[in-house]
Amino acid sequence: MNRCTSHLPLATLLLLAWRNLWRHRRRTLITLSSIAIGFGLAVLFIGIGDGSHSSMIRNAIKLGEGHLTIQPRSYLEAPANHKYLADGDALAAKVKATGFAGRVEPRISIQVLASTANNSVGAGLEGMADAHDQRAEMLRGMLVEGKWIEPGDRRGILIGDGMARKLKAKVGGKVVLMAGRRGGDTQAQLGRVRGIFDSHVDELDDFLVLADLGLARRFLEGEGADPARGPVTRLALFLDDPEELEEWKARLKPLVEEPQTALFDWREMMPQLVQFVVLDNAGNYVFLALILILVVFGIVNTVLMSVLERTREFGLLRALGLARRHLLLLVFCESVLLSVLAVAAGWLVGGGVQLWFSSHGIDFSALMSQGTAVMGTFMDPVVYTEISGERVLQLTAIIFAATLATGIYPAIKAARVTPVEALRT
């Protein structure tokens, strides 16, 4: 008998394991159902997390400085009005000559003091080239009063509703924009409010002043810039395909970087948002760990109960000459089959959840009465779940490994059964 069982085929072990697994059909189905529900919840919550993060990042890129940004090297550490790209037109042409797959938007950012007869507040003046700028396209639909700036309007400005309240400014009213020069003097330009927007992001509504590139460029002229060369403080690069970010960054970096010029991606421009996403992802994984613990206990209960109920049977098999390692492999095969079924059931439920909510989305507007602004950007009220291929592999590997690991102890316990003691039970 020992000679025959020493070469027990794996197919036979798997067949026996499959039959043993379905001896108690109800218990196995309950276990698989609990795993599938837990897996579905994990997919839903991680999908919501990834979907909301993607929404915030997309909006931050549009409201901010693009997927890639070219600007003076020291501007991030110490913003100043005298730091600018003197030959913006030539630099933009160099980028476009590479066949850049996207839009190149010239921008001018100036720190100013906005004043009316009623009040004065610190503000950020943002000059845009035309109405097709990504930021302009997003904020255009958020106008609550007035109209958008006409191309070439050298006096028109747009302000947020928060700034309008502070300045007590209305559409058509005058706002004086003052900025310091490098030598210590000040310069000022007169602007007229053409419209008021409400982005639902306080950092923008209380601080941002939008204007035509021509109005903002006058402040650079005061710093000695030559207007004929198209001076700007930065070039915002918007990719048609965000997945090509690293490729284009590597391609453009040696072309545009100089001792005074640097290329940054959106992560480097918005480190606080990146940190928020990392911390929020950590919270999602904590939730996943809690679900995993519940799933593991359910699986251990199923496999261990199956082993304890068959102690006499295992003793009989040992008495007939079945080797310990074959008994261990038999129970371990049951765990392997349960793991495969668990992953299949999990993705049946989780995949269905993902497909539904990725198409229909979840409306969080009723739950966010205070707004959806986060870290200088905002989340769309309707969030569509997103699951990347990396997430699919992670979830599958975690559930499979956890299910498989829970079968180790019951398998060892079954292999330690002695024939005499087992037959007495």
XYZ file of C-alpha atoms in Angstrom:
425
model
C 0.000 0.000 0.000
C 2.779 2.436 0.885
C 4.424 1.779 -2.462
C 1.194 2.608 -4.293
C 0.341 5.707 -2.301
C 3.830 7.133 -2.489
C 3.055 8.104 -6.041
C -0.568 9.235 -5.581
C -1.350 11.391 -8.648
C -2.077 15.082 -8.151
C -5.224 14.710 -10.283
C -6.554 12.168 -7.800
C -5.811 14.495 -4.885
C -7.612 17.350 -6.620
C -10.620 15.137 -7.377
C -10.814 14.027 -3.742
C -10.374 17.607 -2.551
C -13.179 18.810 -4.843
C -15.563 16.149 -3.525
C -14.635 16.901 0.087
C -15.234 20.616 -0.516
C -18.810 19.969 -1.615
C -19.708 17.452 1.059
C -21.251 20.334 2.982
C -22.593 22.320 0.076
C -24.417 24.899 2.192
C -21.355 25.738 4.286
C -19.152 26.109 1.223
C -21.707 28.318 -0.525
C -22.073 30.535 2.566
C -18.298 30.910 2.751
C -18.015 31.793 -0.937
C -20.909 34.243 -0.610
C -19.243 36.052 2.288
C -15.985 36.274 0.346
C -17.781 37.552 -2.757
C -19.674 40.218 -0.783
C -16.494 41.312 0.989
C -14.635 41.386 -2.304
C -17.430 43.402 -3.910
C -17.339 45.960 -1.083
C -13.562 46.250 -1.419
C -13.855 46.806 -5.177
C -16.598 49.408 -4.645
C -14.731 51.429 -2.025
C -11.397 51.301 -3.825
C -13.158 52.156 -7.105
C -14.841 55.160 -5.472
C -11.504 56.231 -3.990
C -9.649 55.966 -7.299
C -12.515 57.604 -9.183
C -12.688 60.565 -6.803
C -8.889 60.959 -6.882
C -8.895 60.950 -10.690
C -11.678 63.540 -10.679
C -9.745 65.817 -8.321
C -6.518 65.421 -10.283
C -8.200 66.136 -13.643
C -9.829 69.278 -12.254
C -6.616 70.357 -10.527
C -4.681 70.019 -13.784
C -7.267 72.067 -15.695
C -7.506 74.761 -13.032
C -3.767 74.645 -12.433
C -0.779 74.636 -14.720
C -1.286 71.580 -16.909
C 0.184 68.093 -16.982
C 3.629 69.617 -17.530
C 4.825 73.118 -16.697
C 7.808 75.095 -17.943
C 8.756 77.991 -15.660
C 11.746 79.699 -13.999
C 13.680 77.140 -11.979
C 13.461 78.928 -8.619
C 9.840 80.065 -8.952
C 8.341 77.199 -6.911
C 10.600 77.839 -3.920
C 10.288 81.639 -4.001
C 7.615 83.098 -6.329
C 8.374 86.644 -7.446
C 7.062 88.953 -10.157
C 10.537 89.522 -11.606
C 10.977 85.811 -12.399
C 9.736 85.111 -15.903
C 10.606 83.448 -19.221
C 11.906 86.313 -21.330
C 11.435 84.590 -24.711
C 8.124 82.763 -24.253
C 7.290 82.671 -27.971
C 10.543 80.929 -28.903
C 10.167 78.425 -26.075
C 6.589 77.588 -27.093
C 7.701 77.157 -30.701
C 10.467 74.770 -29.582
C 7.918 72.612 -27.748
C 5.503 72.564 -30.685
C 8.330 71.647 -33.070
C 8.690 68.303 -31.270
C 5.199 67.332 -32.454
C 3.856 67.747 -28.925
C 0.536 65.881 -28.653
C -1.469 68.475 -26.782
C -1.919 72.178 -26.141
C 0.705 74.732 -25.147
C -0.859 77.549 -23.110
C 1.162 80.688 -22.231
C 0.431 81.932 -18.716
C 1.435 84.952 -16.643
C 1.067 84.831 -12.860
C 1.542 88.050 -10.915
C 1.137 88.673 -7.192
C -0.871 91.847 -6.812
C -2.861 93.936 -4.361
C -6.426 94.332 -5.629
C -8.090 97.519 -4.380
C -11.428 99.284 -4.633
C -12.761 102.294 -2.812
C -14.062 99.922 -0.131
C -11.251 97.463 0.556
C -7.952 95.907 -0.519
C -6.956 92.226 -0.646
C -3.952 90.240 -1.786
C -4.616 88.428 -5.061
C -3.078 86.387 -7.799
C -3.454 87.844 -11.294
C -3.523 85.144 -13.965
C -3.120 86.223 -17.563
C -4.396 83.822 -20.244
C -3.795 83.881 -23.970
C -7.338 83.218 -25.215
C -10.757 81.899 -24.291
C -9.740 78.342 -25.257
C -7.339 78.028 -22.347
C -8.181 74.915 -20.292
C -8.731 76.987 -17.159
C -10.947 79.402 -19.072
C -13.028 76.587 -20.547
C -13.670 75.176 -17.065
C -14.450 78.481 -15.335
C -16.582 79.852 -18.178
C -19.474 77.632 -17.119
C -19.112 78.875 -13.535
C -19.894 82.527 -14.250
C -22.679 83.751 -11.980
C -22.690 87.370 -13.174
C -21.524 89.315 -16.220
C -19.777 87.849 -19.256
C -16.433 86.399 -20.251
C -13.494 88.568 -21.279
C -13.370 89.380 -24.989
C -10.086 88.584 -26.808
C -7.722 91.550 -26.628
C -9.562 93.210 -23.735
C -6.711 95.021 -21.976
C -8.848 96.209 -19.050
C -11.321 93.418 -18.395
C -10.897 91.109 -15.413
C -12.847 88.253 -13.858
C -12.974 87.728 -10.103
C -14.425 85.089 -7.790
C -17.526 85.695 -5.737
C -15.441 85.591 -2.540
C -13.203 88.404 -3.723
C -16.224 90.327 -4.996
C -17.696 90.258 -1.487
C -14.440 91.369 0.127
C -13.923 94.217 -2.334
C -17.646 94.985 -2.580
C -17.094 94.986 -6.322
C -19.799 94.527 -8.942
C -19.806 93.887 -12.678
C -18.575 97.054 -14.382
C -16.770 98.276 -11.284
C -13.148 99.395 -11.179
C -10.387 97.435 -9.472
C -6.844 98.764 -9.169
C -4.157 96.079 -9.413
C -0.831 97.036 -7.828
C 2.410 95.026 -7.835
C 5.886 95.672 -6.512
C 8.892 95.930 -8.792
C 12.252 94.325 -8.137
C 13.804 97.681 -7.300
C 11.201 98.410 -4.644
C 8.884 100.673 -6.649
C 5.272 99.806 -7.400
C 3.291 99.715 -10.612
C -0.451 99.675 -11.088
C -3.002 98.858 -13.739
C -6.700 99.621 -13.784
C -9.087 96.752 -14.405
C -12.836 96.592 -14.883
C -14.872 93.665 -13.641
C -16.453 91.949 -16.643
C -17.759 88.941 -14.732
C -17.875 87.096 -11.411
C -17.402 83.326 -11.133
C -18.082 80.760 -8.425
C -15.793 77.737 -8.699
C -16.841 76.366 -5.288
C -13.146 76.331 -4.363
C -12.512 79.052 -1.770
C -8.798 79.271 -2.592
C -9.735 80.358 -6.128
C -12.850 82.410 -5.426
C -11.081 84.502 -2.759
C -7.741 84.922 -4.490
C -7.834 84.505 -8.281
C -8.099 87.381 -10.769
C -8.318 86.357 -14.425
C -7.309 88.705 -17.224
C -6.160 88.781 -20.826
C -2.498 87.995 -21.362
C -1.964 91.591 -22.557
C -3.030 93.144 -19.253
C -0.844 90.814 -17.159
C 2.119 91.316 -19.509
C 2.219 95.027 -18.671
C 3.530 94.103 -15.232
C 6.356 92.102 -16.845
C 7.154 95.085 -19.048
C 7.562 97.069 -15.844
C 10.213 94.510 -14.844
C 12.091 95.112 -18.101
C 10.598 92.389 -20.310
C 10.469 92.902 -24.090
C 6.795 92.455 -25.172
C 7.879 91.573 -28.713
C 9.406 88.307 -27.448
C 6.220 87.170 -25.722
C 7.438 87.048 -22.103
C 5.479 84.740 -19.777
C 5.952 83.349 -16.282
C 5.194 79.812 -17.438
C 3.993 77.562 -20.236
C 1.227 75.127 -19.268
C 1.320 71.926 -21.340
C -1.884 69.883 -21.593
C -1.515 66.378 -23.020
C -4.165 64.791 -25.218
C -3.324 61.462 -23.570
C -2.327 61.803 -19.883
C -0.845 58.289 -20.018
C 2.020 59.745 -22.088
C 3.114 62.075 -19.285
C 6.390 60.342 -18.424
C 7.266 59.863 -22.076
C 6.829 63.544 -22.933
C 8.532 64.699 -19.746
C 11.627 62.669 -20.621
C 11.500 63.902 -24.214
C 11.101 67.606 -23.427
C 13.373 67.861 -20.396
C 16.714 68.041 -22.275
C 15.239 70.469 -24.823
C 13.777 73.116 -22.541
C 15.745 72.897 -19.317
C 18.433 75.528 -18.868
C 20.175 76.992 -15.804
C 17.214 79.342 -15.277
C 14.416 77.196 -16.750
C 12.892 73.950 -15.469
C 10.230 71.437 -16.491
C 7.862 70.073 -13.836
C 4.992 67.605 -13.918
C 1.727 68.155 -12.056
C 2.881 66.075 -9.088
C 5.817 68.392 -8.504
C 3.595 71.438 -8.916
C 0.941 70.153 -6.482
C 2.724 68.093 -3.777
C -0.076 68.676 -1.227
C -2.607 67.007 -3.516
C -0.272 64.041 -4.022
C 0.110 63.663 -0.248
C -3.659 63.803 0.208
C -4.177 61.024 -2.365
C -1.520 58.859 -0.686
C -3.116 59.274 2.751
C -6.602 58.633 1.385
C -5.370 55.479 -0.348
C -3.907 54.334 2.966
C -7.358 54.714 4.522
C -8.851 52.585 1.754
C -6.310 49.852 2.408
C -7.160 49.895 6.120
C -10.777 49.247 5.165
C -9.636 46.461 2.833
C -7.606 44.922 5.672
C -10.680 44.845 7.906
C -12.680 43.080 5.186
C -9.793 40.668 4.670
C -9.711 39.768 8.371
C -13.417 38.914 8.297
C -12.930 36.834 5.142
C -9.954 34.957 6.634
C -11.885 34.016 9.765
C -14.726 32.705 7.629
C -12.373 30.570 5.549
C -10.498 29.207 8.578
C -13.818 28.209 10.110
C -14.867 26.356 6.955
C -11.606 24.461 6.381
C -10.886 23.755 10.056
C -14.403 22.459 10.731
C -14.081 20.231 7.697
C -10.834 18.810 9.076
C -12.137 18.266 12.607
C -15.242 16.491 11.337
C -13.076 14.060 9.357
C -10.574 13.154 12.067
C -11.748 9.527 12.140
C -11.657 9.375 8.341
C -8.082 10.700 8.286
C -7.101 8.135 10.913
C -8.517 5.368 8.759
C -6.620 6.633 5.719
C -3.415 6.731 7.737
C -4.054 3.194 8.966
C -4.470 2.049 5.376
C -1.066 3.489 4.556
C -1.724 7.013 3.234
C 1.413 9.066 3.813
C 1.337 12.195 5.991
C 2.441 14.364 3.097
C -0.451 13.122 0.963
C -2.891 13.907 3.757
C -1.356 17.375 4.058
C -1.555 17.868 0.278
C -5.170 16.704 0.233
C -6.301 19.364 2.700
C -4.064 21.969 1.062
C -5.641 21.155 -2.319
C -9.013 21.883 -0.762
C -7.683 25.329 0.214
C -6.342 25.874 -3.316
C -9.704 25.019 -4.862
C -11.487 27.204 -2.320
C -9.080 30.063 -3.185
C -9.822 29.729 -6.900
C -13.573 29.648 -6.256
C -13.236 32.624 -3.882
C -11.475 34.747 -6.505
C -13.995 33.722 -9.176
C -16.969 34.509 -6.930
C -15.316 37.739 -5.806
C -14.802 39.026 -9.314
C -18.276 37.912 -10.340
C -19.728 40.221 -7.684
C -16.953 42.836 -7.656
C -16.761 42.993 -11.447
C -20.505 43.501 -11.677
C -20.333 46.293 -9.089
C -17.476 47.955 -10.978
C -19.203 47.742 -14.373
C -22.428 49.240 -13.010
C -20.958 52.165 -11.087
C -18.310 52.931 -13.712
C -21.182 53.557 -16.160
C -23.838 55.086 -13.883
C -21.680 56.707 -11.217
C -22.616 57.669 -7.664
C -24.075 61.109 -6.923
C -22.485 62.512 -3.750
C -23.961 66.018 -4.045
C -26.602 65.332 -1.379
C -23.900 64.137 1.045
C -21.611 67.124 0.440
C -23.698 70.158 1.275
C -20.500 72.032 2.204
C -19.068 71.544 -1.272
C -16.556 69.157 -2.826
C -13.476 71.378 -2.626
C -10.307 69.580 -1.478
C -6.677 70.770 -1.484
C -7.249 73.626 -3.926
C -9.280 71.531 -6.345
C -12.693 69.894 -6.302
C -14.312 66.534 -6.856
C -17.112 66.134 -9.392
C -20.502 65.586 -7.665
C -21.020 62.351 -9.619
C -18.106 59.948 -9.147
C -17.527 57.080 -11.563
C -15.612 54.175 -10.082
C -12.244 53.359 -11.624
C -10.159 50.212 -11.197
C -6.758 49.982 -12.846
C -5.119 46.769 -13.984
C -2.671 47.101 -11.098
C -5.561 47.235 -8.619
C -7.124 44.132 -10.208
C -3.896 42.193 -9.732
C -3.492 43.470 -6.170
C -7.007 42.509 -5.088
C -6.828 39.124 -6.805
C -3.447 38.316 -5.275
C -4.509 39.445 -1.784
C -7.728 37.406 -1.729
C -6.068 34.337 -3.273
C -3.064 34.472 -0.930
C -5.231 35.055 2.143
C -7.534 32.174 1.261
C -4.612 29.895 0.506
C -2.739 30.835 3.696
C -5.708 29.972 5.875
C -5.490 26.348 4.704
C -1.959 25.849 6.021
C -2.860 25.299 9.686
C -5.783 22.905 9.012
C -3.567 20.952 6.570
C -0.797 20.591 9.165
C -3.341 19.581 11.803
C -4.740 16.890 9.483
C -1.245 15.563 8.703
C -0.503 15.141 12.433
C -3.439 12.790 12.941
C -2.334 9.412 14.388
C -4.388 6.348 13.368
C -4.932 4.960 16.892
C -6.137 8.225 18.458
C -8.266 9.121 15.411
C -10.068 5.773 15.357
C -11.001 6.182 19.019
C -12.938 9.435 18.343
